[in-house]
Coordinates of N, CA and C in Angstrom, one line a residue:
M257 N -1.4 25.7 -80.3 CA -1.5 24.5 -79.7 C -1.4 23.3 -81.0
Y258 N -1.0 22.2 -80.6 CA -0.9 21.3 -81.4 C -2.2 20.6 -82.0
K259 N -2.4 20.3 -83.1 CA -3.4 19.5 -83.7 C -3.2 18.8 -84.6
S260 N -4.0 17.3 -84.7 CA -3.6 16.4 -85.6 C -4.9 15.8 -86.2
D261 N -4.5 15.6 -87.4 CA -5.7 14.7 -88.2 C -5.7 13.2 -87.7
D262 N -4.3 12.7 -87.3 CA -4.1 11.5 -87.0 C -5.1 10.8 -86.1
L263 N -5.9 9.9 -86.1 CA -7.0 9.3 -85.1 C -6.1 9.0 -83.9
N264 N -5.0 8.2 -84.3 CA -4.3 7.7 -83.1 C -3.8 8.7 -82.3
A265 N -3.3 9.8 -82.8 CA -2.7 10.9 -82.0 C -3.9 11.3 -81.1
R266 N -5.3 11.6 -81.7 CA -6.4 12.1 -80.8 C -6.6 11.2 -79.7
L267 N -6.7 9.9 -80.0 CA -7.1 8.7 -79.1 C -6.0 8.7 -78.1
N268 N -4.7 9.0 -78.2 CA -3.7 8.7 -77.3 C -3.1 10.0 -77.0
P269 N -3.2 10.8 -76.1 CA -2.7 12.1 -75.8 C -1.1 12.0 -76.0
T270 N -0.7 13.2 -76.6 CA 0.7 13.3 -76.8 C 1.3 14.5 -75.9
E271 N 2.5 14.6 -75.8 CA 2.8 15.9 -75.1 C 3.1 17.1 -76.3
A272 N 2.9 18.2 -76.1 CA 2.9 19.2 -77.3 C 3.6 20.4 -76.2
P273 N 5.0 21.1 -76.8 CA 5.3 22.0 -76.0 C 4.6 23.3 -75.9
N274 N 4.5 24.0 -74.9 CA 3.8 25.2 -74.9 C 4.7 26.5 -75.2
S275 N 4.3 27.8 -74.9 CA 5.0 28.7 -75.5 C 6.4 28.9 -74.9
N276 N 6.4 28.5 -73.7 CA 7.7 28.8 -72.8 C 8.5 27.3 -73.1
G277 N 8.3 26.4 -73.9 CA 9.2 25.1 -74.0 C 8.9 23.9 -73.2
V278 N 8.0 24.2 -72.3 CA 7.7 23.2 -71.3 C 6.5 22.2 -71.8
S279 N 6.7 20.9 -71.8 CA 5.9 20.0 -72.3 C 4.7 19.9 -71.5
Q280 N 3.6 19.5 -72.2 CA 2.3 19.6 -71.3 C 1.3 18.6 -72.0
I281 N 0.4 17.9 -71.6 CA -0.7 17.2 -72.2 C -1.3 18.0 -73.0
D282 N -1.8 17.9 -74.3 CA -2.9 18.5 -75.0 C -4.0 18.2 -74.8
S283 N -4.6 18.7 -74.1 CA -5.9 18.3 -73.8 C -7.1 18.1 -74.7
D284 N -6.9 18.8 -75.8 CA -7.9 19.0 -77.0 C -7.9 17.6 -77.6
L285 N -6.7 16.9 -77.7 CA -6.6 15.6 -78.3 C -7.5 14.5 -77.7
T286 N -7.7 14.7 -76.3 CA -8.6 13.6 -75.8 C -10.0 14.0 -75.5
T287 N -10.5 15.2 -75.9 CA -11.7 15.9 -75.6 C -12.6 16.0 -76.4
D288 N -12.1 15.6 -77.9 CA -12.7 15.9 -79.2 C -14.0 15.1 -79.2
P289 N -15.3 15.8 -79.2 CA -16.6 15.1 -78.8 C -16.7 14.1 -80.0
H290 N -16.4 14.3 -81.1 CA -16.5 13.2 -82.3 C -15.8 12.1 -82.2
D291 N -14.7 12.2 -81.4 CA -13.8 11.0 -81.3 C -13.7 10.6 -80.1
A292 N -14.4 11.0 -79.2 CA -14.3 10.6 -77.6 C -14.2 9.2 -77.4
K293 N -13.0 8.9 -76.5 CA -12.9 7.7 -76.4 C -13.9 7.2 -74.9
R294 N -14.2 6.2 -75.1 CA -15.3 5.7 -73.9 C -14.2 5.2 -72.6
M295 N -14.5 5.8 -71.6 CA -13.5 5.4 -70.2 C -14.3 4.4 -69.7
H296 N -13.4 3.6 -69.2 CA -13.8 2.5 -68.3 C -13.2 2.6 -67.1
A297 N -13.9 2.4 -65.8 CA -13.1 2.7 -64.6 C -12.6 1.3 -64.2
I298 N -11.5 1.4 -63.8 CA -10.5 0.1 -63.3 C -11.0 -0.3 -62.0
P299 N -11.4 -1.4 -61.7 CA -11.7 -1.9 -60.2 C -10.5 -1.7 -59.3
R300 N -10.7 -1.3 -58.2 CA -9.7 -0.9 -57.2 C -8.7 -2.2 -57.0
C301 N -9.1 -3.7 -57.4 CA -8.4 -4.6 -57.3 C -7.5 -4.6 -58.4
G302 N -7.6 -4.1 -59.7 CA -6.8 -3.9 -60.5 C -5.5 -2.9 -60.7
T303 N -5.8 -2.1 -59.5 CA -4.6 -1.0 -59.2 C -3.6 -1.6 -58.7
L304 N -2.4 -0.9 -58.5 CA -1.3 -1.2 -57.2 C -1.8 -0.9 -56.0
E305 N -2.7 0.0 -55.7 CA -3.1 0.5 -54.5 C -3.9 -0.7 -53.9
G306 N -5.0 -1.1 -54.8 CA -5.8 -2.1 -54.4 C -5.1 -3.5 -54.2
L307 N -3.9 -3.9 -55.0 CA -3.4 -5.1 -54.7 C -2.9 -5.3 -53.4
T308 N -2.4 -4.3 -52.7 CA -1.9 -4.4 -51.4 C -3.2 -4.7 -50.4
D309 N -4.2 -4.2 -50.6 CA -5.6 -4.3 -49.8 C -5.8 -5.8 -50.1
I310 N -5.8 -6.4 -51.2 CA -6.1 -7.7 -51.4 C -5.1 -8.9 -50.9
N311 N -3.7 -8.3 -50.9 CA -2.8 -9.3 -50.3 C -3.0 -9.3 -48.8
R312 N -3.5 -8.2 -48.1 CA -3.6 -8.5 -46.9 C -5.1 -9.4 -46.6
S313 N -5.8 -9.5 -47.4 CA -7.2 -10.1 -47.1 C -7.0 -11.5 -47.5
L314 N -6.1 -11.8 -48.5 CA -6.3 -13.3 -49.0 C -5.4 -14.1 -47.8
K315 N -5.8 -15.6 -47.9 CA -5.0 -16.5 -47.1 C -4.0 -17.2 -48.0
G316 N -3.0 -17.4 -47.2 CA -1.8 -17.9 -47.8 C -0.7 -18.2 -47.0
V317 N 0.6 -18.9 -47.5 CA 1.6 -19.1 -46.6 C 2.9 -18.5 -47.3
E318 N 3.6 -18.0 -46.5 CA 5.0 -17.3 -46.7 C 6.1 -18.5 -46.9
V319 N 6.5 -18.8 -48.0 CA 7.4 -20.2 -48.0 C 8.8 -20.0 -47.0
A320 N 9.2 -18.9 -47.1 CA 10.4 -18.5 -46.4 C 10.3 -19.1 -44.8
T321 N 8.7 -18.6 -44.3 CA 8.6 -19.0 -42.8 C 8.6 -20.4 -42.4
L322 N 8.6 -21.3 -43.3 CA 8.5 -22.6 -43.2 C 9.9 -23.3 -42.9
A323 N 9.9 -24.4 -42.4 CA 11.1 -25.2 -41.9 C 11.6 -26.1 -43.3
P324 N 12.8 -26.4 -43.3 CA 13.3 -27.4 -44.2 C 12.5 -28.7 -43.8
F325 N 12.1 -29.5 -44.8 CA 11.3 -30.8 -44.7 C 9.8 -30.6 -44.6
D326 N 9.3 -29.5 -44.3 CA 8.0 -29.2 -44.3 C 7.3 -29.4 -45.7
T327 N 6.1 -29.8 -45.7 CA 5.4 -29.9 -46.9 C 4.1 -29.2 -47.2
I328 N 4.1 -28.5 -48.4 CA 2.9 -27.8 -48.6 C 2.1 -28.7 -49.7
V329 N 0.6 -28.8 -49.1 CA -0.2 -29.4 -50.1 C -1.2 -28.5 -50.7
V330 N -1.0 -28.4 -51.9 CA -1.9 -27.5 -52.7 C -3.0 -28.0 -53.4
R331 N -4.2 -27.6 -53.5 CA -5.3 -28.3 -54.2 C -5.8 -26.9 -55.3
T332 N -5.6 -27.2 -56.5 CA -6.0 -26.0 -57.4 C -7.7 -26.5 -58.0
V333 N -7.9 -25.6 -58.9 CA -8.9 -26.0 -59.6 C -8.8 -27.2 -60.4
N334 N -7.8 -27.6 -60.9 CA -7.7 -28.8 -61.9 C -6.7 -30.0 -61.3
S335 N -5.9 -29.6 -60.3 CA -4.8 -30.5 -60.0 C -4.7 -30.4 -58.2
N336 N -3.8 -31.3 -57.8 CA -3.1 -31.4 -56.5 C -1.7 -31.4 -56.8
Y337 N -1.0 -30.6 -55.6 CA 0.6 -30.6 -55.7 C 1.0 -30.9 -54.3
R338 N 2.2 -31.5 -54.3 CA 2.7 -31.4 -53.0 C 4.2 -30.9 -53.1
M339 N 4.6 -30.1 -52.3 CA 6.1 -29.5 -52.4 C 6.6 -29.8 -51.0
F340 N 7.7 -30.8 -50.9 CA 8.5 -30.9 -50.0 C 9.7 -29.9 -49.9
L341 N 9.6 -29.1 -49.0 CA 10.7 -28.1 -49.0 C 12.1 -28.5 -48.7
L342 N 12.9 -28.3 -49.5 CA 14.6 -28.4 -49.3 C 15.1 -27.4 -48.6
D343 N 14.9 -26.2 -49.2 CA 15.5 -25.0 -48.7 C 14.2 -23.8 -49.0
P344 N 13.5 -23.5 -47.8 CA 12.4 -22.5 -47.8 C 12.6 -21.2 -48.4
E345 N 14.1 -20.6 -48.0 CA 14.5 -19.5 -48.2 C 14.7 -19.1 -49.6
T346 N 15.0 -20.1 -50.3 CA 15.1 -20.0 -52.0 C 13.9 -20.4 -52.8
G347 N 13.1 -21.2 -52.0 CA 11.9 -22.0 -52.6 C 12.2 -23.2 -53.4
R348 N 13.5 -23.9 -53.0 CA 13.9 -25.0 -53.7 C 13.1 -26.2 -53.0
A349 N 12.3 -27.0 -53.7 CA 11.6 -28.2 -53.1 C 11.6 -29.2 -54.1
L350 N 11.0 -30.4 -53.7 CA 10.8 -31.4 -54.7 C 9.1 -31.3 -54.8
L351 N 8.9 -31.2 -56.0 CA 7.7 -30.9 -56.4 C 6.9 -32.2 -57.1
D352 N 5.6 -32.4 -56.9 CA 4.9 -33.4 -57.5 C 3.5 -33.1 -57.6
G353 N 2.9 -33.4 -58.8 CA 1.6 -33.1 -59.0 C 1.1 -32.5 -60.3
G354 N 0.0 -32.4 -60.7 CA -0.5 -31.8 -61.9 C -0.1 -32.7 -63.0
R355 N -0.5 -32.4 -64.4 CA -0.3 -32.8 -65.5 C 0.8 -32.7 -65.9
Q356 N 1.5 -31.5 -65.4 CA 3.1 -31.2 -65.9 C 4.2 -31.7 -65.0
I357 N 3.9 -32.2 -63.8 CA 4.9 -32.7 -63.0 C 4.5 -34.2 -62.8
T358 N 4.8 -35.3 -63.5 CA 4.2 -36.6 -63.3 C 4.8 -37.4 -62.1
E359 N 6.1 -37.2 -61.7 CA 6.8 -37.7 -60.6 C 7.6 -36.8 -60.0
A360 N 7.9 -36.9 -58.7 CA 8.7 -35.8 -57.8 C 9.9 -35.4 -58.5
V361 N 10.1 -34.3 -58.7 CA 11.3 -33.6 -59.1 C 11.6 -32.6 -58.5
E362 N 13.1 -32.0 -58.6 CA 13.3 -30.7 -57.9 C 13.1 -29.6 -58.5
G363 N 12.5 -28.7 -58.1 CA 12.3 -27.3 -58.8 C 12.2 -26.3 -57.6
R364 N 11.8 -24.9 -58.3 CA 11.4 -24.0 -57.1 C 10.3 -23.2 -57.4
V365 N 9.7 -23.0 -56.2 CA 8.6 -22.5 -55.8 C 8.9 -20.9 -56.0
I366 N 8.0 -20.3 -57.1 CA 8.5 -18.7 -57.2 C 7.5 -17.9 -56.6
G367 N 6.2 -18.4 -56.5 CA 5.3 -17.5 -55.7 C 3.8 -17.4 -56.3
S368 N 3.0 -16.7 -56.2 CA 1.5 -16.4 -56.8 C 1.3 -15.2 -57.6
S369 N 0.4 -15.3 -58.4 CA 0.0 -14.1 -59.2 C -1.5 -14.3 -59.6
F370 N -1.9 -13.4 -60.1 CA -3.5 -13.4 -60.6 C -3.5 -13.9 -62.0
G371 N -2.2 -14.4 -62.5 CA -2.3 -14.9 -64.1 C -1.6 -13.9 -64.9
G372 N -1.1 -12.8 -64.3 CA -0.8 -11.6 -65.3 C 0.9 -11.5 -64.9
S373 N 1.1 -10.3 -65.0 CA 2.6 -10.0 -64.8 C 3.0 -9.6 -63.4
I374 N 2.1 -9.5 -62.4 CA 2.2 -9.0 -61.0 C 2.3 -10.4 -60.2
L375 N 3.5 -10.4 -59.6 CA 3.7 -11.7 -59.0 C 4.0 -11.3 -57.6
R376 N 3.7 -12.1 -56.6 CA 4.0 -11.9 -55.3 C 5.0 -13.0 -55.0
T377 N 6.4 -12.8 -54.8 CA 7.3 -14.0 -54.6 C 7.2 -14.6 -53.3
G378 N 7.5 -15.8 -53.4 CA 7.9 -16.6 -52.0 C 6.3 -16.6 -51.2
W379 N 5.3 -16.3 -51.7 CA 4.0 -16.7 -51.3 C 3.0 -17.4 -52.0
I380 N 2.3 -18.3 -51.5 CA 1.3 -19.2 -52.1 C -0.1 -18.7 -51.6
G381 N -1.1 -18.0 -52.4 CA -2.1 -17.6 -51.9 C -3.3 -18.4 -52.5
V382 N -4.4 -18.5 -51.6 CA -5.7 -19.2 -52.1 C -6.3 -18.1 -52.9
G383 N -6.8 -18.4 -54.1 CA -7.4 -17.7 -55.0 C -6.6 -17.4 -56.3
L384 N -4.9 -17.3 -56.0 CA -4.1 -17.0 -56.8 C -3.7 -18.2 -57.8
R385 N -2.8 -18.1 -58.6 CA -2.4 -18.9 -59.3 C -0.8 -19.2 -59.0
M386 N -0.4 -20.4 -58.3 CA 0.9 -20.6 -58.1 C 1.8 -21.0 -59.0
E387 N 3.0 -20.3 -59.0 CA 4.0 -20.3 -60.1 C 5.3 -21.1 -59.7
A388 N 5.9 -22.0 -60.6 CA 7.2 -22.5 -60.0 C 8.0 -22.8 -61.3
C389 N 9.1 -23.2 -61.1 CA 10.2 -23.6 -62.1 C 10.5 -24.8 -62.0
V390 N 10.3 -25.8 -62.9 CA 10.9 -27.4 -63.0 C 11.5 -27.4 -64.1
D391 N 12.8 -28.2 -64.1 CA 13.5 -28.5 -65.3 C 13.6 -27.3 -66.4
D392 N 13.8 -26.1 -65.9 CA 13.6 -24.9 -66.8 C 12.4 -24.6 -67.6
K393 N 11.4 -25.1 -67.2 CA 10.2 -25.0 -67.5 C 9.3 -24.3 -66.4
Y394 N 8.4 -23.0 -66.9 CA 7.9 -22.3 -66.0 C 6.5 -22.9 -65.9
I395 N 6.1 -22.8 -64.7 CA 4.5 -23.5 -64.5 C 3.8 -22.7 -63.8
R396 N 2.6 -22.3 -64.1 CA 1.5 -21.4 -63.8 C 0.3 -22.5 -63.5
T397 N -0.2 -22.8 -62.4 CA -1.4 -23.4 -62.0 C -2.7 -22.8 -62.3
S398 N -3.6 -23.5 -62.2 CA -5.1 -22.9 -62.2 C -5.1 -22.3 -60.7
P399 N -6.2 -21.6 -60.5 CA -6.4 -21.0 -59.3 C -6.1 -21.9 -57.9
V400 N -5.6 -21.7 -56.7 CA -5.5 -22.4 -55.6 C -6.9 -22.4 -54.9
Q401 N -7.2 -23.4 -54.5 CA -8.5 -23.6 -53.9 C -8.4 -23.7 -52.4
S402 N -7.3 -24.4 -52.0 CA -6.8 -24.6 -50.7 C -5.4 -25.2 -50.6
L403 N -4.9 -25.1 -49.3 CA -3.5 -25.4 -49.0 C -3.3 -25.8 -47.6
C404 N -2.4 -26.6 -47.3 CA -2.3 -26.9 -46.0 C -0.7 -27.2 -46.0
V405 N -0.2 -26.9 -44.6 CA 1.2 -27.2 -44.3 C 1.5 -28.5 -43.3
E406 N 2.3 -29.6 -43.9 CA 2.3 -30.5 -43.0 C 3.8 -30.3 -42.4
H407 N 3.9 -30.1 -41.2 CA 5.3 -29.8 -40.4 C 6.1 -31.0 -40.4
S408 N 7.3 -31.1 -40.5 CA 8.2 -32.3 -40.4 C 8.5 -32.3 -39.0
E409 N 8.6 -33.8 -38.6 CA 9.1 -34.0 -37.3 C 10.5 -33.7 -37.0
F410 N 11.2 -33.4 -38.0 CA 12.7 -33.2 -37.9 C 13.2 -31.9 -37.6
S411 N 12.2 -30.8 -38.1 CA 12.6 -29.6 -37.9 C 12.3 -29.0 -36.7

């Protein structure tokens, strides 16, 4: 069995070939009582399985289900935004609001995230951070507190 004096190798299990050449995790590297790592439970909401549960319980709007010329009004912790939809399928809209967008400018609504790398595209959710692209700049808002849709009379 593979043994290593390298602390990093003991804290991060490595694959070691067994006698028949098949790789397996060397459990001795992770169970050394002198160098045991403290394990932390990951809350279900931090797992991919939990994320699907959260998405079902969050309130929000699917941008592609709206009509051209509808307006989404979003209130975040720090700012207010208005998105006048030009093409809901692609998220193309006139965006206005916040410190980063001082006047209405064409951009694209990308979706919502928890602030990390997991993004739900084409959807704006209460409690999540709205993400958009304006003038080749990526914008991530503070968490959304509320949103409403103003339907156009022309749709």
